[in-house]
Amino acid sequence: MPGIQEEEAIGKAYDARLMRRLLRYAAPYRKHLVVCVILLFVITLTDLAQPYLTKIAIDDHINALGAPMLAFSPGQEPFPGVAIRGMVFVREKWLPKSFPRHDGEGDPTSGCPARIEFADGRYFLVMGDPSSESEAATRDELTPEEVRAFKARDAAGVLKLALALLGAMILGFVLNYAQVYILQYTGQKIIFNMRVEIFRHLQELSLSFFDKNPVGRLVTRVTNDTEALNEMYTSVLVNLFKDLFLLVGIIVVMLRMNLELALVSLSTVPIIIGVTVLFRAKAREAYRLVRTRLARINATLAENISGMRIIQIFGRERKKYEEFDSINRDYLAANMRELQVYAIFRPAMDLVSSLALALLVWYGGGRVLAGRLEFGVLYAFINYVQQFFRPIEDLTDKYNIMQSAMAASERIFMLLDTDAREPDPAKPASLGRPRGSIEFQNVWFAYNGEDWVLKDVSFKVEPGETCAFVGATGAGKTSIISLIGRMYEISRGRILIDGVDIRDIPRRELRRYIGVVQQDVFLFTGDIESNIRLNNTEISESDVQEAARHVNADAFIRRLPGGYRAEVKERGVTLSAGQRQLLAFARALAFDPAILVLDEATANIDTETEALIQDALARLVRGRTTLVVAHRLSTIQNADKIVVIHKGRVREIGTHQELLAKRGIYYQLYLLQYKEELSRAAAVGIGGRQQGDS
């Protein structure tokens, strides 16, 4: 189908139309996602709190011994402080900004300025404001006990902040665990539902769709592409909120802490924007090239592995190796180009981050040395700048994930939008169990356009009759039996079962009464019993065994390890062709069809197994309308009716003897096969005599 291709055009890294459709899949889990966003908001607050708590510990306690204080008479202090020498000392930064500062008029409620100085290895208490002319400052040495009193209060404050910091970390850990679990759970549920929808859609598509689309691509849609979307849901979509919260939160906190330092820290943002825009353009171009080259390498691998028998038979290994090597080198070059883009972006962001830190240390460090900025503020800014660049540095990974997700969603929605289904009738006719009358009335059919495979085909099969179809390869025999079960829709004409147009019968009801045995038997991974009844609970274990006995499969099944529970591997590789065919007969019989279709069912069967099948066929077809596509005419000589198809048209209809008497196409086919069998018999005889002579 158009559009279901590996080498599709790579769209945008973000496509609003696709995103709206993707968000619809998340709609049933909106509560989970809202909870995740709320948790991320709280987690962001804990991340922002950690540098700020450290800043308070540094400025208010660790480096605060020499901070300005106010001395109050006992009982006059507005805030708990350190009591020594008959006074209570309270640091000014502990007081609210609205508290009246000392005005030099001797108001006892405003406190007397004081501070601690360190000189010559000793601590001194300075009372009064040295810069004030209205009062004289005093300077007395503090005893070790008095120094410990001040430090004890700071130590208690550091302990409280350390516990608060630990609490923030633990809270962040717990919330992050909950958020990751809920988000991963939600992502898995979304992708589970999407896979189910894709698989259900695939089941409803007509066989013509599968004729035009390689199985590998469809498997990729259900597995790899949905996994790319899962990564987007869990790693990008919700986490974008965290990045947004973090960036906005950091900017707000820095602006509130110190406007000048915030502007210095954010001065590199224009550089970040420029580098990011350039990266997006280069990354998209590199990604497109990688996807195109990857599609080529996948197609080449699939083709060469599938055709390995022909390659080895004709000795083309070297040539095919050279072709693959050339394509592989192109793919390597594309990957290296993409690697260069990503390898430049992250170091570029590291360089910009280092530049921002250098500016911060230069400007902030100078202000700290000048006494115009507290060291804790500079420390907090350094932490915030590092946090600020973290989501920007992760942009490379997120951008790659978004590109993959958008490309994957484009392919998935192309598949889901493919309308290759033939709808059931609006007013379905009830068929019930049919008697088995089948009639083709002027049927035309083409797989593509007007490249007709069947042309004006008409015939009728009465209930209980066995009708065989013969003709050269490509005549249209298999197409006829495919149309009966509505595997494909006819282009013109009508097909009737018991006088009812099959287009008026729901597919499920129609196919319920049609049993098909093909030349290439497909067995599923499981056991013998599940492959006979195809997990249909209406078919009991005794029904399975009875069907196997009727087609002479019971004997070989019981010889298998485990009997009917014997393991069947993929496509039944551990069973012989004859055994697989017998299981196919048992499967058809277990479903008790009214119409039985045998599509060259004995073409690849050894003589002994064919004898077993022929013995069972007489019982199998009794009371059923049977349609047989046969390559060997010897297997259909007893058919009630033989339809000869030649170049898509019905040329002859009759019994074996009637058609031979006409000396037409059937007669020529019969003579041709008879001569081939004589030639093979003669060749076998000559080989046997030569072996005997030797």
XYZ file of C-alpha atoms in Angstrom:
694
model
C 0.000 0.000 0.000
C 1.237 3.494 -0.622
C 2.658 4.999 2.476
C 3.499 1.742 4.209
C 7.131 2.055 3.270
C 10.414 2.122 5.157
C 11.820 5.019 3.124
C 9.091 7.460 4.010
C 9.803 11.164 4.291
C 10.868 12.100 7.783
C 8.505 14.666 9.220
C 9.012 17.265 11.894
C 10.432 16.470 15.315
C 7.105 17.787 16.586
C 3.893 17.534 14.591
C 0.819 18.981 16.298
C -1.565 16.862 14.218
C 0.173 13.627 15.178
C 0.549 14.724 18.785
C -3.196 15.326 19.093
C -3.852 11.768 17.932
C -1.227 10.385 20.301
C -2.733 12.280 23.223
C -6.103 10.656 22.514
C -4.552 7.320 23.456
C -3.440 8.869 26.744
C -6.894 10.344 27.456
C -8.199 7.293 29.421
C -5.217 7.702 31.741
C -5.394 11.462 32.183
C -5.741 11.084 35.958
C -2.506 9.112 36.098
C -0.758 11.740 34.000
C -2.121 14.613 36.101
C -0.847 12.861 39.236
C 2.558 12.488 37.557
C 2.637 16.195 36.694
C 1.710 17.140 40.279
C 4.392 14.817 41.631
C 6.913 16.319 39.227
C 5.991 19.786 40.454
C 6.621 18.757 44.069
C 9.840 16.951 43.055
C 10.983 20.147 41.362
C 10.314 22.076 44.574
C 12.486 19.614 46.512
C 15.243 20.035 43.922
C 15.010 23.812 44.190
C 14.933 23.695 47.987
C 18.226 21.858 48.395
C 20.603 24.637 47.200
C 18.480 27.221 49.028
C 18.673 25.314 52.331
C 22.429 24.990 51.882
C 22.637 28.726 51.214
C 20.782 29.432 54.498
C 23.094 27.084 56.397
C 26.175 28.849 55.021
C 25.038 32.455 55.383
C 22.920 32.228 58.526
C 25.023 29.809 60.567
C 28.339 28.548 59.167
C 29.672 31.974 58.124
C 27.423 34.033 60.411
C 29.524 34.421 63.574
C 30.607 37.907 62.534
C 27.181 38.966 61.276
C 25.607 42.193 62.668
C 23.592 41.723 65.867
C 21.350 43.726 68.161
C 21.703 43.530 71.930
C 18.514 43.682 74.026
C 17.807 43.829 77.692
C 16.425 40.505 78.966
C 12.733 40.274 78.191
C 12.927 42.923 75.457
C 14.264 40.637 72.686
C 11.772 40.131 69.803
C 13.389 36.838 68.821
C 15.252 34.159 70.827
C 18.986 34.855 70.919
C 22.188 34.178 72.871
C 22.209 35.433 76.470
C 25.602 36.552 77.827
C 26.795 39.413 80.048
C 23.251 40.333 81.059
C 22.163 40.974 77.457
C 20.397 38.949 74.760
C 22.103 39.084 71.341
C 19.935 38.588 68.247
C 21.282 38.598 64.682
C 19.678 41.252 62.502
C 18.977 38.823 59.644
C 16.786 36.772 61.981
C 14.507 39.766 62.478
C 11.751 40.750 60.055
C 12.486 43.657 57.730
C 9.706 45.669 59.385
C 11.462 45.566 62.751
C 12.728 49.087 63.715
C 16.512 49.276 63.537
C 18.664 51.104 66.114
C 18.377 54.839 65.546
C 21.013 55.930 68.034
C 18.421 57.550 70.354
C 18.754 54.889 73.013
C 15.369 53.216 72.444
C 15.777 49.907 74.288
C 13.229 48.150 72.078
C 15.345 48.727 68.968
C 18.451 47.124 70.474
C 22.065 48.156 70.536
C 24.266 47.270 67.534
C 26.841 44.563 68.194
C 29.090 42.204 66.313
C 31.845 39.642 66.861
C 35.303 40.213 65.399
C 38.127 37.687 65.078
C 41.708 38.930 65.430
C 45.009 37.355 66.484
C 43.313 34.035 67.149
C 40.825 35.600 69.557
C 37.157 36.636 69.414
C 36.042 40.130 70.463
C 32.559 41.500 71.150
C 32.118 44.965 69.669
C 29.212 46.945 71.140
C 27.881 50.087 69.458
C 28.182 51.405 65.938
C 31.755 52.505 65.101
C 30.458 54.590 62.207
C 28.134 56.575 64.451
C 29.369 59.819 65.996
C 26.696 59.840 68.679
C 27.937 56.802 70.556
C 31.298 55.213 71.312
C 31.958 51.591 70.477
C 33.417 49.191 73.039
C 35.547 46.128 72.263
C 35.874 43.271 74.780
C 37.369 39.783 74.365
C 34.938 36.873 74.538
C 35.641 33.902 76.748
C 35.688 30.405 75.151
C 32.388 29.600 76.887
C 30.767 32.711 75.389
C 32.073 31.829 71.900
C 30.724 28.289 72.307
C 27.327 29.738 73.254
C 27.133 31.554 69.919
C 28.466 28.546 67.990
C 26.084 26.170 69.776
C 23.117 28.085 68.440
C 24.616 27.987 64.926
C 25.319 24.267 65.264
C 21.699 23.674 66.242
C 20.581 25.687 63.226
C 22.891 23.720 60.905
C 21.521 20.457 62.313
C 17.930 21.549 61.666
C 18.781 22.589 58.111
C 20.693 19.350 57.513
C 17.649 17.379 58.657
C 15.433 19.521 56.418
C 17.837 18.902 53.527
C 17.778 15.155 54.201
C 13.984 15.247 54.416
C 13.780 17.039 51.059
C 16.049 14.417 49.489
C 14.045 11.515 50.940
C 10.757 13.123 49.900
C 12.158 13.677 46.406
C 13.272 10.038 46.233
C 9.892 8.668 47.338
C 7.923 10.961 45.039
C 10.278 10.256 42.153
C 9.800 6.509 42.657
C 6.021 6.936 42.672
C 6.129 9.202 39.624
C 8.366 6.850 37.619
C 6.225 3.831 38.524
C 2.931 5.532 37.636
C 4.376 6.947 34.423
C 5.882 3.639 33.298
C 2.644 1.832 34.169
C 0.636 4.375 32.189
C 3.020 4.203 29.230
C 2.824 0.411 29.138
C -0.988 0.485 29.276
C -1.159 3.059 26.474
C 1.163 1.021 24.256
C -0.685 -2.196 25.158
C -3.948 -0.676 23.940
C -2.256 0.662 20.823
C -0.789 -2.761 19.961
C -4.194 -4.364 20.437
C -5.791 -1.778 18.146
C -3.135 -2.287 15.459
C -3.424 -6.084 15.624
C -7.224 -5.945 15.535
C -7.014 -3.614 12.540
C -4.606 -5.991 10.779
C -7.003 -8.880 11.333
C -9.778 -6.946 9.616
C -7.753 -6.060 6.517
C -8.256 -7.988 3.311
C -5.649 -10.418 2.018
C -4.877 -8.037 -0.841
C -3.305 -5.710 1.732
C -0.961 -8.444 2.948
C -0.096 -9.339 -0.636
C 1.330 -5.832 -1.065
C 3.029 -5.345 2.316
C 5.997 -7.374 3.575
C 5.394 -9.142 6.875
C 8.563 -7.635 8.367
C 7.249 -4.087 8.009
C 3.948 -4.941 9.638
C 5.712 -6.659 12.534
C 7.848 -3.528 12.930
C 4.688 -1.399 13.182
C 3.391 -3.501 16.091
C 6.707 -3.854 17.938
C 9.481 -1.347 17.227
C 7.284 1.617 16.336
C 5.029 1.233 19.370
C 8.116 0.939 21.567
C 9.379 4.237 20.151
C 6.076 5.806 21.222
C 6.386 4.227 24.667
C 9.754 5.927 25.073
C 8.184 9.235 24.087
C 5.347 8.876 26.608
C 7.629 7.852 29.477
C 10.866 9.746 28.783
C 9.802 12.947 27.055
C 6.155 13.922 27.224
C 5.579 14.186 30.981
C 9.217 14.951 31.787
C 8.920 18.079 29.670
C 6.771 19.442 32.492
C 9.562 18.750 34.965
C 12.065 20.529 32.742
C 9.678 23.461 32.379
C 8.988 23.605 36.122
C 12.711 23.400 36.863
C 13.756 26.105 34.403
C 11.009 28.517 35.457
C 11.593 27.766 39.132
C 15.342 28.372 38.881
C 14.819 31.682 37.083
C 12.255 32.850 39.668
C 14.433 31.839 42.635
C 17.560 33.476 41.190
C 15.726 36.701 40.371
C 14.312 36.883 43.899
C 17.664 36.100 45.515
C 19.783 38.581 43.574
C 18.723 40.379 40.409
C 22.220 41.369 39.236
C 23.670 37.895 39.741
C 20.632 36.357 37.985
C 21.154 38.563 34.921
C 24.835 37.583 34.797
C 23.912 33.887 35.067
C 21.297 34.139 32.299
C 23.465 36.207 29.957
C 24.379 33.047 28.006
C 20.735 32.201 27.154
C 20.915 33.841 23.663
C 23.917 31.627 22.884
C 21.929 28.574 24.045
C 19.016 29.490 21.762
C 21.304 29.961 18.763
C 23.134 26.658 19.295
C 19.829 24.807 19.815
C 18.272 26.156 16.600
C 21.376 25.171 14.632
C 21.394 21.729 16.252
C 17.742 21.074 15.370
C 18.347 21.812 11.690
C 21.478 19.665 11.471
C 20.050 16.833 13.585
C 16.891 16.545 11.478
C 18.912 16.365 8.270
C 21.262 13.737 9.731
C 18.353 11.715 11.146
C 16.585 11.641 7.778
C 19.727 10.302 6.091
C 20.195 7.595 8.749
C 16.577 6.404 8.412
C 16.835 6.238 4.627
C 20.101 4.282 4.736
C 18.709 1.991 7.435
C 15.697 1.218 5.243
C 18.055 0.255 2.409
C 20.132 -2.010 4.625
C 17.009 -3.710 6.038
C 15.588 -4.310 2.575
C 18.912 -5.701 1.339
C 19.240 -8.018 4.334
C 15.684 -9.324 3.969
C 16.134 -9.931 0.252
C 19.487 -11.695 0.576
C 18.503 -13.870 3.527
C 15.262 -14.913 1.805
C 17.117 -15.664 -1.423
C 20.192 -17.302 0.128
C 19.468 -20.622 -1.583
C 19.578 -19.009 -5.044
C 22.661 -16.968 -4.130
C 24.555 -20.093 -3.108
C 23.333 -22.203 -6.016
C 24.596 -19.667 -8.556
C 27.719 -18.769 -6.601
C 26.865 -15.069 -6.212
C 28.069 -14.789 -2.603
C 30.974 -12.480 -3.458
C 28.859 -10.134 -5.578
C 26.104 -9.917 -2.986
C 28.695 -9.361 -0.268
C 30.131 -6.429 -2.189
C 26.651 -4.945 -2.682
C 25.865 -5.267 1.014
C 29.276 -3.911 1.997
C 28.669 -0.790 -0.093
C 25.229 -0.197 1.444
C 26.596 -0.908 4.907
C 29.375 1.655 4.410
C 26.789 4.245 3.355
C 24.856 3.485 6.538
C 28.031 3.809 8.608
C 28.792 7.173 6.999
C 25.261 8.407 7.788
C 25.605 7.298 11.406
C 28.981 8.994 11.704
C 27.481 12.205 10.350
C 24.695 12.056 12.921
C 27.270 11.255 15.590
C 29.231 14.371 14.670
C 26.134 16.537 15.104
C 25.359 15.108 18.532
C 29.033 15.031 19.525
C 29.298 18.770 18.865
C 26.063 19.822 20.579
C 26.655 18.367 24.037
C 30.237 19.715 24.365
C 28.941 23.041 23.034
C 26.357 23.099 25.823
C 29.076 22.149 28.309
C 31.153 25.069 27.021
C 28.242 27.500 27.391
C 27.561 26.107 30.871
C 31.210 26.576 31.809
C 31.082 30.124 30.441
C 28.037 30.889 32.589
C 29.765 29.453 35.670
C 32.952 31.396 34.910
C 31.007 34.651 34.630
C 29.172 33.809 37.830
C 32.358 33.040 39.774
C 34.096 36.151 38.418
C 31.273 38.573 39.128
C 29.892 36.930 42.260
C 33.319 36.172 43.710
C 34.307 39.818 43.350
C 31.193 40.927 45.181
C 31.798 38.369 47.950
C 35.364 39.679 48.409
C 34.003 43.224 48.480
C 31.561 42.232 51.221
C 28.552 43.064 49.044
C 27.379 39.463 48.602
C 27.113 36.536 50.957
C 29.033 33.412 50.026
C 25.951 31.197 50.452
C 24.140 33.136 47.727
C 27.035 32.539 45.322
C 27.073 28.852 46.243
C 23.312 28.561 45.595
C 23.648 30.336 42.246
C 26.390 27.928 41.145
C 24.097 24.986 41.969
C 21.114 26.555 40.215
C 23.125 27.280 37.063
C 24.263 23.646 36.946
C 20.645 22.510 37.358
C 19.537 25.000 34.710
C 21.793 23.476 32.049
C 20.959 19.849 32.867
C 17.644 19.638 30.905
C 19.200 21.645 28.072
C 22.082 19.167 27.816
C 19.524 16.315 27.763
C 17.856 17.964 24.773
C 19.865 15.799 22.368
C 18.364 12.583 23.729
C 14.862 14.016 23.963
C 15.033 15.439 20.445
C 16.145 12.084 19.042
C 13.326 10.316 20.882
C 10.783 12.831 19.579
C 11.995 12.406 15.988
C 11.750 8.620 16.268
C 8.323 8.868 17.899
C 6.920 11.234 15.274
C 8.230 9.035 12.447
C 6.846 5.923 14.182
C 3.444 7.524 14.796
C 3.299 8.646 11.161
C 3.793 5.041 10.029
C 1.377 3.629 12.607
C -1.386 6.078 11.706
C -0.825 5.399 8.002
C -1.471 1.747 8.782
C -4.504 2.448 10.969
C -5.906 4.820 8.335
C -5.534 2.180 5.628
C -9.057 1.231 4.653
C -8.447 -2.127 3.014
C -11.439 -3.693 4.729
C -14.496 -4.890 2.898
C -17.410 -3.982 5.169
C -20.037 -6.508 6.126
C -23.513 -5.844 4.707
C -25.688 -3.256 6.419
C -28.574 -5.750 6.410
C -26.889 -9.166 6.660
C -28.618 -12.294 5.451
C -28.765 -15.250 7.833
C -27.283 -18.305 6.172
C -27.406 -20.936 8.903
C -25.653 -24.186 8.082
C -25.696 -24.255 4.269
C -26.653 -27.293 2.208
C -23.600 -26.512 0.083
C -24.893 -25.250 -3.259
C -22.275 -22.971 -4.877
C -22.829 -20.921 -8.017
C -20.575 -18.472 -9.859
C -22.466 -16.080 -12.129
C -20.321 -14.151 -14.637
C -17.569 -13.493 -12.092
C -14.678 -11.170 -12.957
C -11.762 -10.675 -10.608
C -8.414 -8.852 -10.607
C -5.835 -8.378 -7.873
C -4.729 -5.078 -9.401
C -6.844 -2.726 -11.499
C -8.118 -4.494 -14.597
C -5.381 -7.101 -14.841
C -8.067 -9.791 -14.898
C -7.297 -13.126 -13.275
C -10.844 -14.466 -13.758
C -12.975 -13.498 -16.733
C -16.710 -14.114 -16.887
C -16.504 -17.347 -14.849
C -19.779 -19.243 -14.428
C -20.449 -22.724 -13.021
C -22.619 -24.403 -10.395
C -21.852 -27.070 -7.807
C -24.769 -28.949 -6.287
C -24.917 -29.776 -2.547
C -22.703 -32.741 -1.660
C -20.875 -32.752 -5.003
C -17.110 -32.920 -5.394
C -15.947 -30.383 -7.939
C -12.330 -30.272 -9.107
C -10.565 -27.372 -10.797
C -7.706 -28.065 -13.178
C -5.581 -25.926 -15.421
C -2.087 -24.658 -16.013
C -0.221 -22.680 -13.366
C -1.673 -19.169 -13.143
C -4.971 -20.143 -14.751
C -6.965 -18.858 -11.746
C -7.834 -22.044 -9.847
C -6.712 -20.853 -6.408
C -8.330 -17.457 -7.006
C -11.708 -19.155 -7.438
C -11.606 -20.910 -4.078
C -10.243 -17.763 -2.377
C -13.300 -15.833 -3.539
C -15.750 -18.291 -1.987
C -14.661 -17.363 1.550
C -14.493 -13.643 0.630
C -10.751 -13.558 1.142
C -10.921 -11.187 -1.815
C -13.899 -9.305 -3.210
C -15.034 -9.939 -6.763
C -15.018 -7.099 -9.270
C -18.127 -8.098 -11.205
C -20.769 -10.790 -11.126
C -22.113 -12.784 -8.178
C -21.213 -15.799 -6.082
C -24.149 -17.588 -4.478
C -24.244 -20.122 -1.657
C -27.636 -21.754 -1.338
C -28.929 -18.960 -3.548
C -27.664 -16.170 -1.245
C -25.093 -13.661 -2.501
C -22.013 -14.119 -0.297
C -21.645 -10.316 -0.084
C -24.893 -10.333 1.920
C -23.460 -12.819 4.438
C -21.235 -11.627 7.317
C -17.706 -12.926 6.833
C -17.516 -14.640 10.209
C -20.706 -16.603 9.566
C -19.666 -17.448 6.000
C -16.218 -18.732 6.937
C -17.584 -20.693 9.863
C -18.924 -23.304 7.452
C -15.979 -23.426 5.053
C -13.000 -25.685 5.806
C -9.781 -25.111 3.874
C -6.765 -27.405 3.509
C -3.895 -25.812 1.630
C -0.733 -27.195 0.112
C 1.431 -25.119 2.462
C 0.132 -25.988 5.931
C 0.653 -23.370 8.620
C 1.084 -24.650 12.169
C 1.284 -22.346 15.167
C 3.694 -22.630 18.071
C 1.951 -24.675 20.760
C 0.922 -28.319 20.830
C -0.834 -30.764 18.521
C -4.260 -30.358 20.107
C -4.244 -26.548 19.998
C -3.232 -26.652 16.323
C -6.163 -28.893 15.457
C -8.845 -26.912 17.240
C -7.095 -23.502 17.032
C -8.061 -22.810 20.667
C -11.761 -23.072 19.829
C -13.321 -24.015 23.175
C -16.414 -25.390 21.406
C -14.261 -28.242 20.077
C -13.649 -30.756 22.867
C -10.623 -32.990 23.346
C -12.645 -36.009 22.231
C -13.695 -34.113 19.070
C -10.033 -33.441 18.300
C -9.072 -37.090 18.715
C -12.070 -38.269 16.702
C -11.132 -35.944 13.827
C -7.527 -37.184 13.951
C -8.691 -40.818 13.794
C -10.891 -40.095 10.779
C -7.950 -38.745 8.785
C -5.517 -41.430 9.999
C -3.453 -38.904 11.998
C -4.102 -40.454 15.405
C -1.462 -43.164 14.997
C 1.503 -40.862 14.365
C 0.280 -38.334 16.967
C 0.281 -40.962 19.726
C 3.837 -41.926 18.796
C 5.005 -38.370 19.490
C 6.411 -37.557 22.962
C 3.369 -36.256 24.804
C 0.864 -37.372 22.192
C -1.728 -34.661 21.609
C 0.230 -32.422 24.006
C 3.424 -32.802 21.971
C 5.187 -29.508 21.369
C 4.839 -27.925 17.941
C 7.535 -25.419 17.076
C 7.169 -22.491 14.689
C 5.483 -23.568 11.434
C 5.774 -27.211 12.544
C 9.420 -27.568 11.496
C 9.851 -30.773 13.532
C 7.069 -32.556 11.611
C 7.256 -34.018 8.122
C 5.253 -32.544 5.247
C 2.922 -35.531 5.361
C 2.329 -35.200 9.095
C 1.581 -31.498 8.752
C -0.906 -32.246 5.992
C -2.680 -34.867 8.091
C -3.000 -32.318 10.906
C -4.504 -29.861 8.427
C -7.125 -32.468 7.470
C -7.864 -33.119 11.134
C -8.209 -29.369 11.727
C -10.680 -28.991 8.855
C -12.741 -31.973 10.013
C -12.794 -30.817 13.658
C -14.546 -27.607 12.584
C -17.204 -29.696 10.774
C -17.510 -27.543 7.622
C -20.413 -27.769 5.201
C -18.059 -26.846 2.337
C -14.584 -28.364 2.114
C -11.832 -26.755 0.035
C -8.694 -28.743 -0.850
C -6.074 -26.516 -2.479
C -3.544 -28.992 -3.912
C -3.627 -30.629 -0.497
C -1.852 -33.789 -1.683
C 0.683 -32.146 -4.001
C 3.748 -32.633 -1.798
C 2.757 -35.833 -0.017
C 4.682 -39.069 -0.205
C 2.922 -42.142 -1.588
C 2.358 -43.790 1.796
C 0.842 -40.657 3.358
C -1.258 -40.035 0.247
C -2.707 -43.496 0.613
C -3.708 -42.653 4.197
C -5.279 -39.380 3.072
C -7.150 -40.907 0.138
C -8.524 -43.487 2.549
C -9.792 -40.688 4.807
C -11.066 -38.423 2.031
C -13.999 -40.662 1.180
C -15.303 -40.273 4.728
C -14.279 -36.628 4.943
C -16.243 -35.473 1.886
C -19.357 -37.510 2.629
C -22.282 -35.127 3.031
C -20.142 -32.083 2.178
C -19.688 -30.002 -0.935
C -16.015 -30.365 -1.802
C -13.928 -28.139 -4.037
C -10.571 -29.548 -5.100
C -7.672 -27.801 -6.799
C -5.438 -30.556 -8.093
C -2.173 -30.684 -9.951
C -2.184 -34.438 -10.432
C -5.211 -35.447 -12.463
C -5.067 -38.977 -11.095
C -6.377 -37.699 -7.742
C -9.615 -36.205 -9.146
C -10.818 -38.825 -11.608
C -13.738 -39.711 -9.325
C -14.921 -36.098 -8.934
C -18.584 -35.445 -9.752
C -17.593 -32.447 -11.823
C -14.321 -31.140 -13.244
C -13.975 -27.484 -14.271
C -11.124 -26.723 -16.670
C -9.755 -23.182 -16.275
C -7.557 -21.703 -18.992
C -6.270 -18.116 -18.887
C -8.934 -17.089 -16.390
C -11.907 -18.522 -18.277
C -13.968 -21.679 -17.877
C -13.246 -23.742 -20.998
C -14.652 -27.170 -20.147
C -16.971 -28.714 -17.534
C -17.731 -32.404 -17.120
C -16.688 -35.684 -15.539
C -13.312 -37.297 -16.144
C -14.650 -39.576 -18.869
C -16.722 -36.849 -20.498
C -13.754 -34.506 -20.742
C -11.489 -37.201 -22.139
C -14.092 -37.938 -24.790
C -14.114 -34.249 -25.814
C -10.353 -34.434 -26.536
C -9.972 -30.804 -25.504
C -7.714 -29.042 -22.993
C -8.315 -31.624 -20.251
C -7.424 -34.424 -22.652
C -4.156 -32.664 -23.554
C -3.316 -32.137 -19.867
C -4.048 -35.786 -19.160
C -1.788 -36.991 -21.986
C 0.985 -34.625 -20.877
C 0.905 -35.897 -17.299
C 0.652 -39.510 -18.469
C 3.808 -39.088 -20.568
C 5.628 -37.405 -17.661
C 4.739 -40.277 -15.353
C 5.933 -42.815 -17.937
C 9.206 -40.905 -18.317
C 9.762 -40.815 -14.554
C 8.970 -44.493 -14.254
C 11.404 -45.309 -17.064
C 14.118 -43.170 -15.434
C 13.613 -44.945 -12.130
C 13.795 -48.324 -13.877
C 17.048 -47.465 -15.692
C 18.588 -46.170 -12.485
C 17.606 -49.346 -10.676
C 19.159 -51.597 -13.360
C 22.408 -49.587 -13.365
C 22.611 -49.877 -9.606
C 22.016 -53.606 -9.856
C 24.711 -54.044 -12.561
C 27.261 -52.238 -10.440
